[in-house]
């Protein structure tokens, strides 16, 4: 059974308001199929799915004229190749990916810069929930970027949920400070 912190961690990772999926590498069905193959140690079938995806991505790359799209496709190909290596070299990382992620792709964080998240962490450490909520609401109100505004609103919901589950303020502060670094979770 997952701890409340792990539950929130999983929710945050799969929240597209916080981590926008720029490029979906595997559909939900493909992801579940990969998960099943991994769990059942069907390495040949697992690698066959990855190889098929790499072929499709190479075709898309050859036909793409948009440089930003090409960059995402190149990252996706690299991720697929790393997936193949990870079966033998880093199965624990794959296990975590399959445990926590509902989809897999190239993501972009909609959160403020890490230094700003550090400020949120400081407020959480030093003040009670009412001051924390007011700080978040004030920052959300002042935010001009709609994506960042939605992401911060969602983070506030998760912070409230953590407070309501009696997590310590230090744990919540640490969690908020490290949110932006979660983009690396998608990198194998």
mmCIF file of C-alpha atoms in Angstrom:
data_model
loop_
_atom_site.group_PDB
_atom_site.id
_atom_site.type_symbol
_atom_site.label_atom_id
_atom_site.label_comp_id
_atom_site.label_asym_id
_atom_site.label_seq_id
_atom_site.Cartn_x
_atom_site.Cartn_y
_atom_site.Cartn_z
ATOM 1 C CA UNK A 1 0.000 0.000 0.000
ATOM 2 C CA UNK A 2 1.284 3.464 -0.917
ATOM 3 C CA UNK A 3 1.852 6.176 1.650
ATOM 4 C CA UNK A 4 -0.105 9.414 1.234
ATOM 5 C CA UNK A 5 3.064 11.139 0.045
ATOM 6 C CA UNK A 6 3.551 8.444 -2.625
ATOM 7 C CA UNK A 7 -0.091 8.799 -3.702
ATOM 8 C CA UNK A 8 0.355 12.555 -4.144
ATOM 9 C CA UNK A 9 3.681 11.976 -5.890
ATOM 10 C CA UNK A 10 1.900 9.728 -8.406
ATOM 11 C CA UNK A 11 -0.937 12.230 -8.872
ATOM 12 C CA UNK A 12 1.507 15.075 -9.498
ATOM 13 C CA UNK A 13 3.535 13.068 -12.016
ATOM 14 C CA UNK A 14 0.382 12.292 -13.989
ATOM 15 C CA UNK A 15 -1.166 15.748 -13.717
ATOM 16 C CA UNK A 16 -1.025 17.323 -17.184
ATOM 17 C CA UNK A 17 -1.658 20.789 -15.725
ATOM 18 C CA UNK A 18 1.688 20.465 -13.950
ATOM 19 C CA UNK A 19 3.635 18.329 -16.426
ATOM 20 C CA UNK A 20 2.383 18.945 -19.929
ATOM 21 C CA UNK A 21 2.970 15.992 -22.275
ATOM 22 C CA UNK A 22 4.686 17.649 -25.252
ATOM 23 C CA UNK A 23 5.091 14.397 -27.097
ATOM 24 C CA UNK A 24 3.411 11.102 -26.201
ATOM 25 C CA UNK A 25 5.788 8.244 -27.012
ATOM 26 C CA UNK A 26 3.482 5.386 -26.036
ATOM 27 C CA UNK A 27 -0.315 5.387 -25.978
ATOM 28 C CA UNK A 28 -1.965 4.255 -22.762
ATOM 29 C CA UNK A 29 -2.573 0.790 -24.281
ATOM 30 C CA UNK A 30 1.041 0.488 -25.459
ATOM 31 C CA UNK A 31 2.265 1.618 -22.042
ATOM 32 C CA UNK A 32 0.118 -1.001 -20.289
ATOM 33 C CA UNK A 33 1.321 -3.645 -22.747
ATOM 34 C CA UNK A 34 4.942 -2.703 -22.070
ATOM 35 C CA UNK A 35 4.244 -2.841 -18.348
ATOM 36 C CA UNK A 36 2.741 -6.312 -18.663
ATOM 37 C CA UNK A 37 5.683 -7.553 -20.773
ATOM 38 C CA UNK A 38 8.139 -6.108 -18.248
ATOM 39 C CA UNK A 39 6.410 -7.623 -15.227
ATOM 40 C CA UNK A 40 6.154 -11.022 -16.928
ATOM 41 C CA UNK A 41 9.792 -10.779 -18.041
ATOM 42 C CA UNK A 42 8.891 -11.104 -21.736
ATOM 43 C CA UNK A 43 11.998 -9.171 -22.746
ATOM 44 C CA UNK A 44 11.855 -10.140 -26.438
ATOM 45 C CA UNK A 45 8.262 -8.910 -26.790
ATOM 46 C CA UNK A 46 9.089 -5.793 -24.747
ATOM 47 C CA UNK A 47 12.000 -4.942 -27.049
ATOM 48 C CA UNK A 48 9.886 -5.709 -30.143
ATOM 49 C CA UNK A 49 7.362 -3.047 -29.063
ATOM 50 C CA UNK A 50 10.186 -0.558 -28.502
ATOM 51 C CA UNK A 51 11.765 -1.372 -31.889
ATOM 52 C CA UNK A 52 8.404 -0.874 -33.611
ATOM 53 C CA UNK A 53 8.027 2.502 -31.878
ATOM 54 C CA UNK A 54 11.558 3.542 -32.912
ATOM 55 C CA UNK A 55 10.759 2.694 -36.556
ATOM 56 C CA UNK A 56 7.557 4.755 -36.412
ATOM 57 C CA UNK A 57 9.404 7.654 -34.783
ATOM 58 C CA UNK A 58 12.151 7.544 -37.439
ATOM 59 C CA UNK A 59 9.456 7.776 -40.152
ATOM 60 C CA UNK A 60 7.879 10.760 -38.382
ATOM 61 C CA UNK A 61 11.296 12.375 -38.038
ATOM 62 C CA UNK A 62 12.004 11.985 -41.749
ATOM 63 C CA UNK A 63 8.634 13.547 -42.632
ATOM 64 C CA UNK A 64 8.733 16.389 -40.096
ATOM 65 C CA UNK A 65 9.548 19.916 -41.219
ATOM 66 C CA UNK A 66 9.005 21.589 -37.839
ATOM 67 C CA UNK A 67 12.317 21.924 -35.937
ATOM 68 C CA UNK A 68 10.641 21.875 -32.508
ATOM 69 C CA UNK A 69 8.738 18.712 -33.421
ATOM 70 C CA UNK A 70 11.954 17.154 -34.768
ATOM 71 C CA UNK A 71 13.686 17.884 -31.480
ATOM 72 C CA UNK A 72 10.898 16.150 -29.523
ATOM 73 C CA UNK A 73 10.956 13.157 -31.869
ATOM 74 C CA UNK A 74 14.744 12.872 -31.514
ATOM 75 C CA UNK A 75 14.342 12.924 -27.713
ATOM 76 C CA UNK A 76 11.643 10.253 -27.996
ATOM 77 C CA UNK A 77 13.933 8.023 -30.074
ATOM 78 C CA UNK A 78 16.698 8.467 -27.514
ATOM 79 C CA UNK A 79 14.271 7.576 -24.703
ATOM 80 C CA UNK A 80 13.205 4.421 -26.557
ATOM 81 C CA UNK A 81 16.803 3.332 -27.037
ATOM 82 C CA UNK A 82 17.440 3.948 -23.344
ATOM 83 C CA UNK A 83 14.378 1.863 -22.527
ATOM 84 C CA UNK A 84 15.885 -1.073 -24.386
ATOM 85 C CA UNK A 85 19.116 -0.764 -22.404
ATOM 86 C CA UNK A 86 17.266 -0.326 -19.122
ATOM 87 C CA UNK A 87 15.619 -3.756 -19.345
ATOM 88 C CA UNK A 88 18.955 -5.389 -18.564
ATOM 89 C CA UNK A 89 20.884 -2.557 -16.908
ATOM 90 C CA UNK A 90 18.298 -0.632 -14.833
ATOM 91 C CA UNK A 91 15.191 -2.748 -14.212
ATOM 92 C CA UNK A 92 14.488 -0.930 -10.923
ATOM 93 C CA UNK A 93 14.090 2.377 -12.755
ATOM 94 C CA UNK A 94 11.692 0.787 -15.240
ATOM 95 C CA UNK A 95 9.725 -0.737 -12.375
ATOM 96 C CA UNK A 96 9.298 2.741 -10.852
ATOM 97 C CA UNK A 97 8.248 4.232 -14.174
ATOM 98 C CA UNK A 98 5.598 1.566 -14.641
ATOM 99 C CA UNK A 99 4.450 1.939 -11.044
ATOM 100 C CA UNK A 100 4.018 5.715 -11.117
ATOM 101 C CA UNK A 101 3.308 6.789 -14.698
ATOM 102 C CA UNK A 102 0.030 6.332 -16.548
ATOM 103 C CA UNK A 103 1.566 7.474 -19.849
ATOM 104 C CA UNK A 104 5.058 8.037 -21.117
ATOM 105 C CA UNK A 105 6.444 10.806 -23.262
ATOM 106 C CA UNK A 106 8.419 14.023 -23.412
ATOM 107 C CA UNK A 107 7.123 16.436 -20.772
ATOM 108 C CA UNK A 108 7.433 20.135 -20.064
ATOM 109 C CA UNK A 109 7.039 21.516 -16.561
ATOM 110 C CA UNK A 110 4.494 24.313 -16.155
ATOM 111 C CA UNK A 111 5.870 25.160 -12.728
ATOM 112 C CA UNK A 112 7.765 28.332 -11.856
ATOM 113 C CA UNK A 113 11.543 28.248 -11.713
ATOM 114 C CA UNK A 114 13.092 26.107 -8.955
ATOM 115 C CA UNK A 115 14.177 29.233 -7.078
ATOM 116 C CA UNK A 116 10.522 30.303 -6.884
ATOM 117 C CA UNK A 117 9.527 26.846 -5.661
ATOM 118 C CA UNK A 118 12.146 27.251 -2.936
ATOM 119 C CA UNK A 119 10.222 30.334 -1.746
ATOM 120 C CA UNK A 120 7.042 28.244 -1.541
ATOM 121 C CA UNK A 121 8.969 25.684 0.499
ATOM 122 C CA UNK A 122 10.215 28.346 2.905
ATOM 123 C CA UNK A 123 6.684 29.625 3.494
ATOM 124 C CA UNK A 124 5.429 26.072 4.107
ATOM 125 C CA UNK A 125 8.241 25.459 6.638
ATOM 126 C CA UNK A 126 7.690 28.676 8.554
ATOM 127 C CA UNK A 127 3.936 29.289 8.583
ATOM 128 C CA UNK A 128 0.626 27.540 9.092
ATOM 129 C CA UNK A 129 -1.727 26.348 6.384
ATOM 130 C CA UNK A 130 -3.784 29.564 6.254
ATOM 131 C CA UNK A 131 -0.689 31.672 5.497
ATOM 132 C CA UNK A 132 0.534 29.063 3.005
ATOM 133 C CA UNK A 133 -2.814 29.124 1.205
ATOM 134 C CA UNK A 134 -2.812 32.925 1.120
ATOM 135 C CA UNK A 135 0.758 32.943 -0.259
ATOM 136 C CA UNK A 136 -0.210 30.494 -3.017
ATOM 137 C CA UNK A 137 -3.411 32.370 -3.867
ATOM 138 C CA UNK A 138 -1.537 35.664 -4.061
ATOM 139 C CA UNK A 139 1.118 34.165 -6.380
ATOM 140 C CA UNK A 140 -1.563 32.507 -8.520
ATOM 141 C CA UNK A 141 -3.464 35.787 -8.824
ATOM 142 C CA UNK A 142 -0.314 37.649 -9.932
ATOM 143 C CA UNK A 143 0.774 34.970 -12.424
ATOM 144 C CA UNK A 144 0.370 36.038 -16.064
ATOM 145 C CA UNK A 145 1.094 32.676 -17.668
ATOM 146 C CA UNK A 146 -2.145 30.635 -17.718
ATOM 147 C CA UNK A 147 -0.312 27.293 -17.755
ATOM 148 C CA UNK A 148 1.733 28.241 -14.709
ATOM 149 C CA UNK A 149 -1.393 29.552 -12.999
ATOM 150 C CA UNK A 150 -3.168 26.196 -13.496
ATOM 151 C CA UNK A 151 -0.073 24.293 -12.331
ATOM 152 C CA UNK A 152 0.214 26.353 -9.142
ATOM 153 C CA UNK A 153 -3.503 25.915 -8.463
ATOM 154 C CA UNK A 154 -3.074 22.142 -8.734
ATOM 155 C CA UNK A 155 0.010 22.217 -6.482
ATOM 156 C CA UNK A 156 -1.997 24.118 -3.875
ATOM 157 C CA UNK A 157 -4.663 21.376 -3.999
ATOM 158 C CA UNK A 158 -1.980 18.741 -3.410
ATOM 159 C CA UNK A 159 -0.421 20.765 -0.578
ATOM 160 C CA UNK A 160 -3.846 20.992 1.098
ATOM 161 C CA UNK A 161 -4.287 17.249 0.679
ATOM 162 C CA UNK A 162 -0.909 16.624 2.301
ATOM 163 C CA UNK A 163 -1.717 18.952 5.204
ATOM 164 C CA UNK A 164 -5.062 17.185 5.675
ATOM 165 C CA UNK A 165 -3.271 13.833 5.856
ATOM 166 C CA UNK A 166 -1.084 15.151 8.699
ATOM 167 C CA UNK A 167 2.198 15.161 6.779
ATOM 168 C CA UNK A 168 4.835 17.296 8.463
ATOM 169 C CA UNK A 169 5.407 20.793 7.141
ATOM 170 C CA UNK A 170 9.066 19.913 6.479
ATOM 171 C CA UNK A 171 8.084 16.963 4.270
ATOM 172 C CA UNK A 172 5.561 19.066 2.371
ATOM 173 C CA UNK A 173 8.106 21.876 1.921
ATOM 174 C CA UNK A 174 10.717 19.440 0.613
ATOM 175 C CA UNK A 175 8.179 17.917 -1.751
ATOM 176 C CA UNK A 176 7.211 21.317 -3.195
ATOM 177 C CA UNK A 177 10.845 22.372 -3.570
ATOM 178 C CA UNK A 178 11.633 19.254 -5.598
ATOM 179 C CA UNK A 179 8.578 19.310 -7.880
ATOM 180 C CA UNK A 180 10.358 20.813 -10.864
ATOM 181 C CA UNK A 181 13.083 18.194 -10.717
ATOM 182 C CA UNK A 182 10.429 15.531 -11.352
ATOM 183 C CA UNK A 183 10.707 16.232 -15.089
ATOM 184 C CA UNK A 184 13.800 14.049 -14.968
ATOM 185 C CA UNK A 185 11.612 11.150 -13.811
ATOM 186 C CA UNK A 186 10.629 10.622 -17.459
ATOM 187 C CA UNK A 187 14.235 10.293 -18.533
ATOM 188 C CA UNK A 188 15.567 6.765 -18.569
#
